[in-house]
C-alpha positions as a printed NumPy array, in Angstrom:
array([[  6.558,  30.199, -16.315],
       [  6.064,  31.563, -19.392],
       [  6.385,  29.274, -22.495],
       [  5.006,  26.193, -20.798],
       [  1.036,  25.839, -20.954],
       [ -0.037,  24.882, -17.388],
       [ -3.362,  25.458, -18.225],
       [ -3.305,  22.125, -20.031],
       [ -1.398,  20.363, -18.375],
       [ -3.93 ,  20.988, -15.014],
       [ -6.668,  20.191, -17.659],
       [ -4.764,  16.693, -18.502],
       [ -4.369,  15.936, -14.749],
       [ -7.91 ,  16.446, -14.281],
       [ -8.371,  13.851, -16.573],
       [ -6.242,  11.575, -15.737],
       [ -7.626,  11.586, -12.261],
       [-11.462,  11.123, -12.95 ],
       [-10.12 ,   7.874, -15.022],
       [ -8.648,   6.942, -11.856],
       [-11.258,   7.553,  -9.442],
       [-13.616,   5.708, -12.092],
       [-11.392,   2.26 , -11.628],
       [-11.917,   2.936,  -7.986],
       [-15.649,   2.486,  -8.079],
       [-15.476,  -0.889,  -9.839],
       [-13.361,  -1.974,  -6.685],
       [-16.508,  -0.695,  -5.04 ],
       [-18.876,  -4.224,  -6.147],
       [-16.019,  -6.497,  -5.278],
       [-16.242,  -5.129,  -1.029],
       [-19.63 ,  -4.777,  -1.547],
       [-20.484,  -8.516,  -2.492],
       [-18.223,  -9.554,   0.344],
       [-19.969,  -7.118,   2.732],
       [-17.168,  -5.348,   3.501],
       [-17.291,  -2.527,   5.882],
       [-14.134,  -1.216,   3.886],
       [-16.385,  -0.734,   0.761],
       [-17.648,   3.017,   2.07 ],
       [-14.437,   3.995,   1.94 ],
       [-13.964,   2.842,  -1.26 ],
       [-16.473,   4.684,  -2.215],
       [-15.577,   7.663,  -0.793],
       [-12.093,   7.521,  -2.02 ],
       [-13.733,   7.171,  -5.928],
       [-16.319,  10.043,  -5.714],
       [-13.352,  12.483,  -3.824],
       [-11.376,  11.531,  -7.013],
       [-13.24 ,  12.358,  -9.839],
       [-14.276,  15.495,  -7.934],
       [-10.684,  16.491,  -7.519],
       [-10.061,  16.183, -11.378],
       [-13.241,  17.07 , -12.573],
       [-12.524,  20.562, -10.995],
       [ -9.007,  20.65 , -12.397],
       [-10.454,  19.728, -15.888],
       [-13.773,  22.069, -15.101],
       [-11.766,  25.318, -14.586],
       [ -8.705,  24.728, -16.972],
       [-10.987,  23.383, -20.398],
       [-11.05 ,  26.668, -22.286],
       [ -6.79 ,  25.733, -22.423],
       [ -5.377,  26.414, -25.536],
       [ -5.05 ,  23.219, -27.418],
       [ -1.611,  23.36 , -28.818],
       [  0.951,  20.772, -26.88 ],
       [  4.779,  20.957, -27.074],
       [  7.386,  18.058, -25.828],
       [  8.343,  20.004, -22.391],
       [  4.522,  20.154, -22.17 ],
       [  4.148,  16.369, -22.546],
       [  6.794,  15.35 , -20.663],
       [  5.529,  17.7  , -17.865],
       [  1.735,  15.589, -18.391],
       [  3.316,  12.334, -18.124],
       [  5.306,  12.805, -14.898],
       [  3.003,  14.635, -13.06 ],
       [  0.466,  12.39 , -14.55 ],
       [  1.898,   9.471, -12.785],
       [  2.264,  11.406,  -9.252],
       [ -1.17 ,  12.332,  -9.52 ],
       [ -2.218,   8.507, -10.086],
       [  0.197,   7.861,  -7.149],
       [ -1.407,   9.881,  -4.555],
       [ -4.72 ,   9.91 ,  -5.377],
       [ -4.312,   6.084,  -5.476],
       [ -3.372,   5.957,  -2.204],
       [ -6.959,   7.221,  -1.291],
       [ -8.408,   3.565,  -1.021],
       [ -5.964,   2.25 ,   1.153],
       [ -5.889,   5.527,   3.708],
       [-10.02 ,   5.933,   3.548],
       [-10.259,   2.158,   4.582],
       [ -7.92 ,   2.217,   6.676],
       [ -5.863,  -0.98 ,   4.709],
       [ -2.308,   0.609,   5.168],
       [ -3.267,   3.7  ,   7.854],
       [  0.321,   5.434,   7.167],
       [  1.139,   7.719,   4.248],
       [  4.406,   6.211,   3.347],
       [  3.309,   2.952,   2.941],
       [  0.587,   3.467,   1.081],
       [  2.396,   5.785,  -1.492],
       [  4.849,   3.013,  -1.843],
       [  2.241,   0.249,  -2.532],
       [  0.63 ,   2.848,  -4.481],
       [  3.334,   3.783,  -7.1  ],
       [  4.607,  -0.01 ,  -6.761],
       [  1.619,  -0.828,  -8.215],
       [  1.078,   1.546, -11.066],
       [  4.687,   1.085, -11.783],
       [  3.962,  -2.556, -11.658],
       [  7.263,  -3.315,  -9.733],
       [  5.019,  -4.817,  -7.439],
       [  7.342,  -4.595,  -4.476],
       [  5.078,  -4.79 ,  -1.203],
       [  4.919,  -3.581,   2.522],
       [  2.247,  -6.105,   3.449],
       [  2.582,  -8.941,   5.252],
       [ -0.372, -10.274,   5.367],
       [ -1.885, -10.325,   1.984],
       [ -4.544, -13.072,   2.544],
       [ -5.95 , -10.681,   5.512],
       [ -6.762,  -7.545,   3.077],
       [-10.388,  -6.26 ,   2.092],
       [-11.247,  -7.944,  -1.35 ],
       [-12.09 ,  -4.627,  -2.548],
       [ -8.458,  -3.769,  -1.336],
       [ -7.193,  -6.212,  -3.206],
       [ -9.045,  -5.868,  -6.377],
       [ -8.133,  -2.178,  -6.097],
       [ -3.826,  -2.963,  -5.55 ],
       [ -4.078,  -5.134,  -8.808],
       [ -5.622,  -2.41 , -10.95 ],
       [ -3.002,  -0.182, -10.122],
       [ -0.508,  -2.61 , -11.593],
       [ -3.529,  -2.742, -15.066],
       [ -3.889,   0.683, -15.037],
       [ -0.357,   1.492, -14.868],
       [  0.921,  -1.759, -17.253],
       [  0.117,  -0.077, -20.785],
       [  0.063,   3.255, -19.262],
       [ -2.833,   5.565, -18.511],
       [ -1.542,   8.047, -20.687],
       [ -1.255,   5.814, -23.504],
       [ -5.016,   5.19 , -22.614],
       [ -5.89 ,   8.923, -22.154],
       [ -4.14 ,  10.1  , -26.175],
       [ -6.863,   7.902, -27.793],
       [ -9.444,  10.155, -25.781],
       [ -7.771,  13.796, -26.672],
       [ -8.996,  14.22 , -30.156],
       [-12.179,  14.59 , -28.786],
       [-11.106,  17.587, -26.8  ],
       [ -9.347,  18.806, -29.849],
       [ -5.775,  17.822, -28.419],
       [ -3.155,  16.073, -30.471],
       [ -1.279,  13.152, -28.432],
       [  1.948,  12.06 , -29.962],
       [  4.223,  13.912, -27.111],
       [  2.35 ,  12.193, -25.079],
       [  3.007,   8.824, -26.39 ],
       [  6.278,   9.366, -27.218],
       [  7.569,  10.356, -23.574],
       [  5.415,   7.415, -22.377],
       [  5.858,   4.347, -24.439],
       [  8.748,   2.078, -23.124],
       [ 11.782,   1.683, -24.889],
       [ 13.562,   3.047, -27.945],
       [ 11.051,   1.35 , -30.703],
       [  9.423,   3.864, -32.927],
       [  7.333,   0.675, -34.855],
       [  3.966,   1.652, -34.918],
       [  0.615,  -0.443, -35.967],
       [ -1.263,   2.249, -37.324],
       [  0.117,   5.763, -38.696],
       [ -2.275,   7.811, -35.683],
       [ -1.439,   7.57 , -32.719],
       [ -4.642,   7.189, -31.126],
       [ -5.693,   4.579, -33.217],
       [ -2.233,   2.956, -32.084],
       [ -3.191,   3.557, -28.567],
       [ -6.767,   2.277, -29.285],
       [ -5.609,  -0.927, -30.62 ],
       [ -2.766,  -1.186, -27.973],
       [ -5.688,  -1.211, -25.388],
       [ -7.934,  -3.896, -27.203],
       [ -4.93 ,  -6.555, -27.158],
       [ -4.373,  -5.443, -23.529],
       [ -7.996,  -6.134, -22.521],
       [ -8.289,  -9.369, -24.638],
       [ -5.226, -11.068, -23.548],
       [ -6.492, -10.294, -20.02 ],
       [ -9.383, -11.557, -20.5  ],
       [ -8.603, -14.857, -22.115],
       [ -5.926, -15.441, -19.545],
       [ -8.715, -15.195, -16.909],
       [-10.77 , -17.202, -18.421],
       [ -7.901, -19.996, -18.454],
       [ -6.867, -19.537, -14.728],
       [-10.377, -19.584, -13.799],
       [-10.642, -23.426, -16.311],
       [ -7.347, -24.058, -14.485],
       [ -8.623, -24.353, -10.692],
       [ -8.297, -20.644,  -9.616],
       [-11.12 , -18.844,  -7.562],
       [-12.92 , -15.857,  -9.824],
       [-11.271, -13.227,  -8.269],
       [ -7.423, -14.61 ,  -7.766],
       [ -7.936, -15.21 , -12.055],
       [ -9.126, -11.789, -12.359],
       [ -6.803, -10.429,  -9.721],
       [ -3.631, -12.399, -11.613],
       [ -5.135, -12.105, -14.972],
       [ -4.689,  -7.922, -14.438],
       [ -0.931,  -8.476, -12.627],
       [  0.668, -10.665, -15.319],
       [ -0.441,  -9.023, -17.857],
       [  0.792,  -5.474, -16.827],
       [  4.094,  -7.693, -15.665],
       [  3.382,  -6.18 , -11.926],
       [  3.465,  -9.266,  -9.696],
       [  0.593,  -8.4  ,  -6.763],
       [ -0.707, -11.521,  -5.458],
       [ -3.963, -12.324,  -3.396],
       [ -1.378, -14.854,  -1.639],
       [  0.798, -14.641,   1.15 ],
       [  2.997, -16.971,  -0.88 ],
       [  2.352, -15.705,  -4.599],
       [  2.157, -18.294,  -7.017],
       [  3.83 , -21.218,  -4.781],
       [  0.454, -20.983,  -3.394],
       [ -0.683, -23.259,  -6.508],
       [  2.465, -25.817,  -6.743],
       [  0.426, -28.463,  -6.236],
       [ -1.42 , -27.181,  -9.751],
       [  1.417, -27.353, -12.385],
       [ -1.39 , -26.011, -15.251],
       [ -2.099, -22.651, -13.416],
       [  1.693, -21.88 , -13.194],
       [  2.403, -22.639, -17.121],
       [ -0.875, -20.785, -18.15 ],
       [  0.984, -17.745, -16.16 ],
       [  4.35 , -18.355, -17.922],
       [  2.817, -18.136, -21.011],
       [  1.256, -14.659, -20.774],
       [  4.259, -13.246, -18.688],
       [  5.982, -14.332, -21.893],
       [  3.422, -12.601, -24.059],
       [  3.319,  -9.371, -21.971],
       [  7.224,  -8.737, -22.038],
       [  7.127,  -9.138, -25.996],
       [  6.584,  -5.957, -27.956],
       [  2.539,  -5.424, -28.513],
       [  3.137,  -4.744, -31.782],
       [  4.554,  -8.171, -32.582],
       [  1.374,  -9.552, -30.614],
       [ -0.564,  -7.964, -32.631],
       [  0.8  ,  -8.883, -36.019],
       [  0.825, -12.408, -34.943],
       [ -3.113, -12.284, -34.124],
       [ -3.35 , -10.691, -37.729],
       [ -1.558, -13.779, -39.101],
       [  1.554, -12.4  , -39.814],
       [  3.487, -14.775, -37.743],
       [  7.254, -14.417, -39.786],
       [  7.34 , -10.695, -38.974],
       [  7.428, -12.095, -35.72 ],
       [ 10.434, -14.078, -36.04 ],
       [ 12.19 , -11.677, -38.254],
       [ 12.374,  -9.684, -35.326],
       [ 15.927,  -9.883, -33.589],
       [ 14.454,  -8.438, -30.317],
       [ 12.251, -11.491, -30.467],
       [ 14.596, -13.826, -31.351],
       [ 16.811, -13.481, -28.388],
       [ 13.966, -12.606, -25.974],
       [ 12.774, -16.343, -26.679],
       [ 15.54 , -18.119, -27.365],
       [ 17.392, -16.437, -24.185],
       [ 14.561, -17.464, -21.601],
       [ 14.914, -21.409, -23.239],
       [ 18.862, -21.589, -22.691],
       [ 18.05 , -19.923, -19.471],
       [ 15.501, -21.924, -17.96 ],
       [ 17.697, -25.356, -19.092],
       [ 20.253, -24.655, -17.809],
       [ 19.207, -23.47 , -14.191],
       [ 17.148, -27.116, -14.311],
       [ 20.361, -29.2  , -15.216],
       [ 21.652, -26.682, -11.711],
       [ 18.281, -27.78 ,  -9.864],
       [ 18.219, -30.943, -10.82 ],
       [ 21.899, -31.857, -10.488],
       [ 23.411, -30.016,  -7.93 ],
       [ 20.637, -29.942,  -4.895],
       [ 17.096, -31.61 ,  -3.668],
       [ 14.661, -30.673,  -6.126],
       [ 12.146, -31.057,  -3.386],
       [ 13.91 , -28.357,  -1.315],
       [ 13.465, -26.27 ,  -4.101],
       [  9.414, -26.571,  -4.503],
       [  8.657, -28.094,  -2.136],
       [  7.011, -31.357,  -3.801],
       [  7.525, -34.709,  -3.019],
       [  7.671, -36.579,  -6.726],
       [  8.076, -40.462,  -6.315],
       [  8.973, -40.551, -10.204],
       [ 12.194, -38.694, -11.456],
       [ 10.836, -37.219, -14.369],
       [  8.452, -35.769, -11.905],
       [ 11.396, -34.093, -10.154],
       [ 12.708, -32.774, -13.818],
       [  9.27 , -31.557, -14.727],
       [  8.93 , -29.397, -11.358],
       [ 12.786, -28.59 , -11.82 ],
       [ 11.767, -27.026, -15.001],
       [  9.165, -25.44 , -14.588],
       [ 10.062, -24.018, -11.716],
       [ 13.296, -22.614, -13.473],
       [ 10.875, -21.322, -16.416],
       [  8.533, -19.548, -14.526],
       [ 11.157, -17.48 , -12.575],
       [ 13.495, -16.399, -15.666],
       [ 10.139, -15.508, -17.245],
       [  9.121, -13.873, -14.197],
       [ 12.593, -11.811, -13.405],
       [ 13.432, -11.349, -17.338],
       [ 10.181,  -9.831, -17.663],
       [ 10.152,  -7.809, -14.544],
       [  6.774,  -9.273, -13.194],
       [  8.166, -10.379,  -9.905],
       [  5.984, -13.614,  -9.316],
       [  7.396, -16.131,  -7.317],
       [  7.026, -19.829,  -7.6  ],
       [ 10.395, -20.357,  -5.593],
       [ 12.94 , -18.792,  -3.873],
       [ 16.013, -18.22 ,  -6.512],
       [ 18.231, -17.178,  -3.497],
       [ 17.87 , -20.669,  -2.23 ],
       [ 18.997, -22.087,  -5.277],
       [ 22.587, -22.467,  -5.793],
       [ 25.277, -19.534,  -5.905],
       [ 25.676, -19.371,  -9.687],
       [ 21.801, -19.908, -10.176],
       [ 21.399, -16.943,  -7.79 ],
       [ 23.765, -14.704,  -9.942],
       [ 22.552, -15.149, -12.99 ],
       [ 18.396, -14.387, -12.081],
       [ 20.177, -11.093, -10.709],
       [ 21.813, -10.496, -14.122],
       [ 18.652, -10.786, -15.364],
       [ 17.49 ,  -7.45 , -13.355],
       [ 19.283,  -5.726, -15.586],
       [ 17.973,  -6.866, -19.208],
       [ 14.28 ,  -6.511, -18.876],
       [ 11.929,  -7.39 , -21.641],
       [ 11.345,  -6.337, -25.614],
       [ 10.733,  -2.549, -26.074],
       [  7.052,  -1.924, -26.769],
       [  5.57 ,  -4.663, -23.817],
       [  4.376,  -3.904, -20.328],
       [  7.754,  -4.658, -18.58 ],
       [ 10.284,  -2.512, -17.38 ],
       [ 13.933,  -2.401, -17.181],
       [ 16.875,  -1.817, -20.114],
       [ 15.024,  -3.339, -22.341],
       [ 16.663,  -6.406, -25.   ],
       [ 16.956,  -4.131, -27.844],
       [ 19.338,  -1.383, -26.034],
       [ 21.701,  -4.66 , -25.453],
       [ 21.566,  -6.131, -28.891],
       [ 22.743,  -2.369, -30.099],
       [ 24.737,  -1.68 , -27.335],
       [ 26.945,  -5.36 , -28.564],
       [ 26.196,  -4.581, -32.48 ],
       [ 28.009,  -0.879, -31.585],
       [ 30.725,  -2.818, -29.482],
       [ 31.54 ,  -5.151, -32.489],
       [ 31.273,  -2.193, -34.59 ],
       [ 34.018,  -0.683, -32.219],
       [ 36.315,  -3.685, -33.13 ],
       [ 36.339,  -3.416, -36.479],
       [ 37.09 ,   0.04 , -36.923],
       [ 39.967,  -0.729, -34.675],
       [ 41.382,  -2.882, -37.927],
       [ 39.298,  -0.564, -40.626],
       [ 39.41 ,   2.747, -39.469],
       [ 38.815,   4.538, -43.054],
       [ 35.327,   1.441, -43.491],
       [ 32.117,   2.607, -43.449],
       [ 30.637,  -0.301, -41.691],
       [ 26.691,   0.302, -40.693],
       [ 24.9  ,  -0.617, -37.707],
       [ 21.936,  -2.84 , -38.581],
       [ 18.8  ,  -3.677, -36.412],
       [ 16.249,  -6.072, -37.923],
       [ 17.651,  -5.164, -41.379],
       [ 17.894,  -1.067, -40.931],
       [ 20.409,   0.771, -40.487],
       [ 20.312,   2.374, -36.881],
       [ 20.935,   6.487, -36.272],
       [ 23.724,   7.468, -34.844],
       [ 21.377,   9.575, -32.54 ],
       [ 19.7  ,   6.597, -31.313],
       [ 22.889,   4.674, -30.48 ],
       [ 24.274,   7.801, -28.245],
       [ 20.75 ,   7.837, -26.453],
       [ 20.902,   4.381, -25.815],
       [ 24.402,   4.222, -24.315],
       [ 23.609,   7.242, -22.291],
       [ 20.675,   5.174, -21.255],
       [ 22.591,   2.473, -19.753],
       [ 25.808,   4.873, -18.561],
       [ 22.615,   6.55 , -16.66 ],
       [ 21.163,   3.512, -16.114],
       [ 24.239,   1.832, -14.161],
       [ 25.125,   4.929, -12.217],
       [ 21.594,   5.415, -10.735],
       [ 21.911,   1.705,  -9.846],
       [ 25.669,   2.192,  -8.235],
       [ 24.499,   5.196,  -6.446],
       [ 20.79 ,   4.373,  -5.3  ],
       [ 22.871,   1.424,  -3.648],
       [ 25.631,   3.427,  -1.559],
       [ 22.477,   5.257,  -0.546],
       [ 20.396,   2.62 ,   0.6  ],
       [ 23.522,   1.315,   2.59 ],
       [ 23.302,   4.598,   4.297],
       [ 19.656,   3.973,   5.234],
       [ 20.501,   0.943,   7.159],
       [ 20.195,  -1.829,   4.309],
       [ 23.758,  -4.484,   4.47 ],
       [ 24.932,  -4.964,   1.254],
       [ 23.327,  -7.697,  -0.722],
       [ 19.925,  -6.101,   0.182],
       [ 20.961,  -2.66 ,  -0.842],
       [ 21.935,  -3.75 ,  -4.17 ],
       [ 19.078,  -6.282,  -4.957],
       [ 16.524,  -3.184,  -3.516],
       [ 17.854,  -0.451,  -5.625],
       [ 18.476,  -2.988,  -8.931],
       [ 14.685,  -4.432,  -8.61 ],
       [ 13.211,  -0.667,  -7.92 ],
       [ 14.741,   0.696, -11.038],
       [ 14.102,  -2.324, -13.308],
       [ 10.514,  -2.459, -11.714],
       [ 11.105,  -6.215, -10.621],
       [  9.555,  -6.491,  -7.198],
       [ 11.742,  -9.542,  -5.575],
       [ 15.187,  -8.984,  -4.97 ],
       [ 18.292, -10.676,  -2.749],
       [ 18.907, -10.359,   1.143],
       [ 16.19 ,  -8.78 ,   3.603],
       [ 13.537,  -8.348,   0.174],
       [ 14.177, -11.694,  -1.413],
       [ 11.624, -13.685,  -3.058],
       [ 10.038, -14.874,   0.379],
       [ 10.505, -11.293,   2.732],
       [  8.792,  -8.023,   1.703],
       [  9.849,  -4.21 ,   2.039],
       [  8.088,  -3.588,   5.36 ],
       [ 11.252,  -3.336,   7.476],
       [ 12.647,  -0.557,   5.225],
       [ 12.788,   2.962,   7.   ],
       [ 10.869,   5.315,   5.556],
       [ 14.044,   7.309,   3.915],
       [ 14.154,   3.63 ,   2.   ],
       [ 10.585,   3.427,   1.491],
       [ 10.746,   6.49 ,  -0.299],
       [ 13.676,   6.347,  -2.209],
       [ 12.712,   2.83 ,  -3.751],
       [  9.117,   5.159,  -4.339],
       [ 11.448,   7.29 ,  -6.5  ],
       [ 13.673,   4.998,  -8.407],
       [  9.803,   2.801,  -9.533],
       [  8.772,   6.2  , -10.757],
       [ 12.106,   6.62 , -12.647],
       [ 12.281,   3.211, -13.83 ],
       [  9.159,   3.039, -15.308],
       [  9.047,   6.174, -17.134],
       [ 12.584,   5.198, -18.773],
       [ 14.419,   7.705, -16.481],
       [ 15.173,  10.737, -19.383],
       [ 11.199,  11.546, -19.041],
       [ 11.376,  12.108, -15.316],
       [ 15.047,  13.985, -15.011],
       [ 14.92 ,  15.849, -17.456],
       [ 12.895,  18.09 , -15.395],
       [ 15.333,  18.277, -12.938],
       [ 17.667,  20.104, -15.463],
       [ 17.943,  23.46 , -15.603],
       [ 17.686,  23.894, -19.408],
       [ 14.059,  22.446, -19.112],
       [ 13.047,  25.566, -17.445],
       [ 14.525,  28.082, -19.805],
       [ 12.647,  29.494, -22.251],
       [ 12.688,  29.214, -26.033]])
């Protein structure tokens, strides 16, 4: 179609794939050390990779340079289905998950680090496999586009469409006026935090490779676990779970706070409304579901742990409670305990968390904090023009006044947002689900959560889903994670017309 440059975008895609086959062969040394028979395929699934995109980069490069918005939005979509299906390569080559659906869905529920999974027998998978499903969730947590802009200049290829259609949520804050130094600097935090929360997990008791494995999930807020029983697996080891609290806190808070608090700038931080009632909100949250714990049923039903003190019972109580409102609010999925065992009103409000989400600018998916602090500033706002009709009365975020344009794109966000969710759930009724799974399925797809209520609570999986609902979940991740205007916008038919 004329007007759109598909040249590049092929080029991009190329790209984007020989960066994925490359994280494929450093799966390769992790089967290999085990002796893994699984490692040739690996292997093979790496090298057929980077082939594929080195010839769509190879035969597109001479592509003019120039790169409009439909052009970028185009890049980031397909971008992400080309990560998605050439990621299912490892698991198909090996044999791990031998049928397409399934491995598209762990595929893109990795990268979209919903971390939703069809396995059901985690312990029993290759280590390469393994090692492989949790850099999907690493690769896809800060976004390999965001990666790929801060290698375009050197192709002579500008990348702020790019970034713009790919960063989560509505913030425009940036840390450094180019983008790829943004990007650049994004990435170095990303690696570092990583790495020091490895380095703690591994301190704290964990094997090498579940530290490295977790290290790479909680930090992209995607949730795979080398357990069968995810992080309940270590509630005999209080220290690991905390250590994991802390960075799922630190991943859903916006990257560019994190990284003006490492440059010692620590009351920007707190200045930041987003911030403010991301913290405070997971501290009245977590209290208050331990005074339900505690209070109103067996703490040791809960976790699971015999305590012979009571402030034993408290301390598990809490941390229990902390660790899953850090883990739901931030759309990692982890699971310490099962919520839906926990009492009815404890149950209904982790599900209310499914649809907040974490700060704009972090790894986590979902509404996103700052669309609800506008979304009640605009409601108030609403009120008093009720009484003031002829007042000019501003709408302030964090001291700034806030664009009309931005507040009608963020309420058409969550209109969207809540119809999808409505919908998506009639639909999955239709595919067999009953009714509290079809809801907690279609609100944990979309707000890439992983965990949900009924048949794919905390302690079942998504195995048992038809394919229809296999692929349909596939579809709402995708949309989800790429804040749902990126993706359907294409499926409008003013995209397609030209200028």
């Amino acid at each position: 179609m004329k007007g759109i440059n598909f040249k590049i975008i092929i080029s991009f895609l190329g790209l984007t794939s020989m960066l994925n086959g490359v994280f494929m062969l450093i799966a390769y040394p992790f089967s290999n050390y085990h002796n893994e028979p699984e490692q040739w395929g690996i292997l093979k699934a790496g090298i057929t990779t980077i082939i594929i995109g080195f010839l769509c980069w190879f035969f597109n490069r001479n592509a003019p340079k120039s790169l409009q918005k439909k052009e970028g939005y185009l890049i980031v979509t397909l971008g992400w289905l080309m990560l998605t299906f050439t990621g299912t390569l490892p698991y198909l080559f090996t044999g791990s998950i031998p049928e397409f659906t399934n491995a598209v869905f762990e595929t893109i529920s990795g990268y979209s680090t919903t971390g939703s999974s069809i396995l059901t027998d985690i312990e029993a998978m290759p280590k390469g496999i393994l090692f492989w499903r949790s850099a999907t969730h690493w690769i896809g947590g800060m976004g390999i586009i965001v990666l790929t802009v801060a290698i375009l200049p050197l192709l002579g290829i500008g990348g702020m469409q790019l970034f713009m259609a790919e960063a989560p949520g509505p913030s425009a804050d940036k840390m450094h006026p180019r983008i790829t130094e943004t990007a650049k600097r994004l990435w170095l935090i990303y690696f570092l935090l990583t790495f020091l929360e490895f380095f703690l997990l591994k301190i704290a008791g964990m094997t090498w490779f579940d530290a490295i494995n977790h290290a790479m999930a909680t930090m992209s807020t995607g949730g795979f676990s080398t357990k069968n029983a995810s992080i309940a697996y270590w509630n005999g080891a209080p220290i690991i779970q905390y250590i994991i609290t802390l960075f799922m806190f630190i991943a859903g808070a916006n990257f560019v706070l994190t990284y003006f608090a490492l440059k010692g700038r620590v009351r920007k931080v707190f200045k930041s409304e987003e911030f403010k009632f991301y913290l405070f909100g997971i501290i009245s949250l977590s209290i208050l579901i331990t005074v339900i714990i505690v209070n109103y049923q067996d703490p040791n039903l809960v976790t699971n742990i015999h305590h012979p003190k009571p402030w034993g019972e408290v301390e598990s109580a809490f941390r229990h409670a902390v660790f899953q409102v850090t883990s739901v609010l931030t759309t990692t999925g982890f699971v310490t305990a099962d919520f839906t065992m926990w009492s009815s009103f404890a149950t209904m409000l982790m599900f209310s968390l499914f649809f907040i989400g974490g700060s704009a600018g972090s790894t986590s998916g979902g509404i996103k904090i700052v669309r609800h602090i506008v979304m009640i500033k605009n409601s108030f706002y609403e009120f008093k023009k009720l009484l003031h009709p002829n007042a000019i009365i501003p709408i302030r975020y964090d001291g700034t006044g806030v664009p009309k344009n931005i507040i009608y794109n963020i309420l058409a966000f969550f209109i969207l947002y809540m119809l999808i969710f409505i919908l998506s759930s009639i639909l999955l009724t239709f595919f067999g689900l009953d009714f509290e799974s079809a809801i907690g399925a279609a609100a944990s797809s979309l707000g890439n959560i992983g965990p949900a209520l009924g048949s794919v609570s905390p302690v079942n999986n998504y195995a048992h889903l038809s394919v229809g609902a296999k692929w349909f979940c596939a579809f709402l991740m995708l949309i989800g994670r790429l804040e749902l205007f990126t993706v359907l916008i294409l499926l409008t038919p003013f995209f397609w017309k030209k200028n």
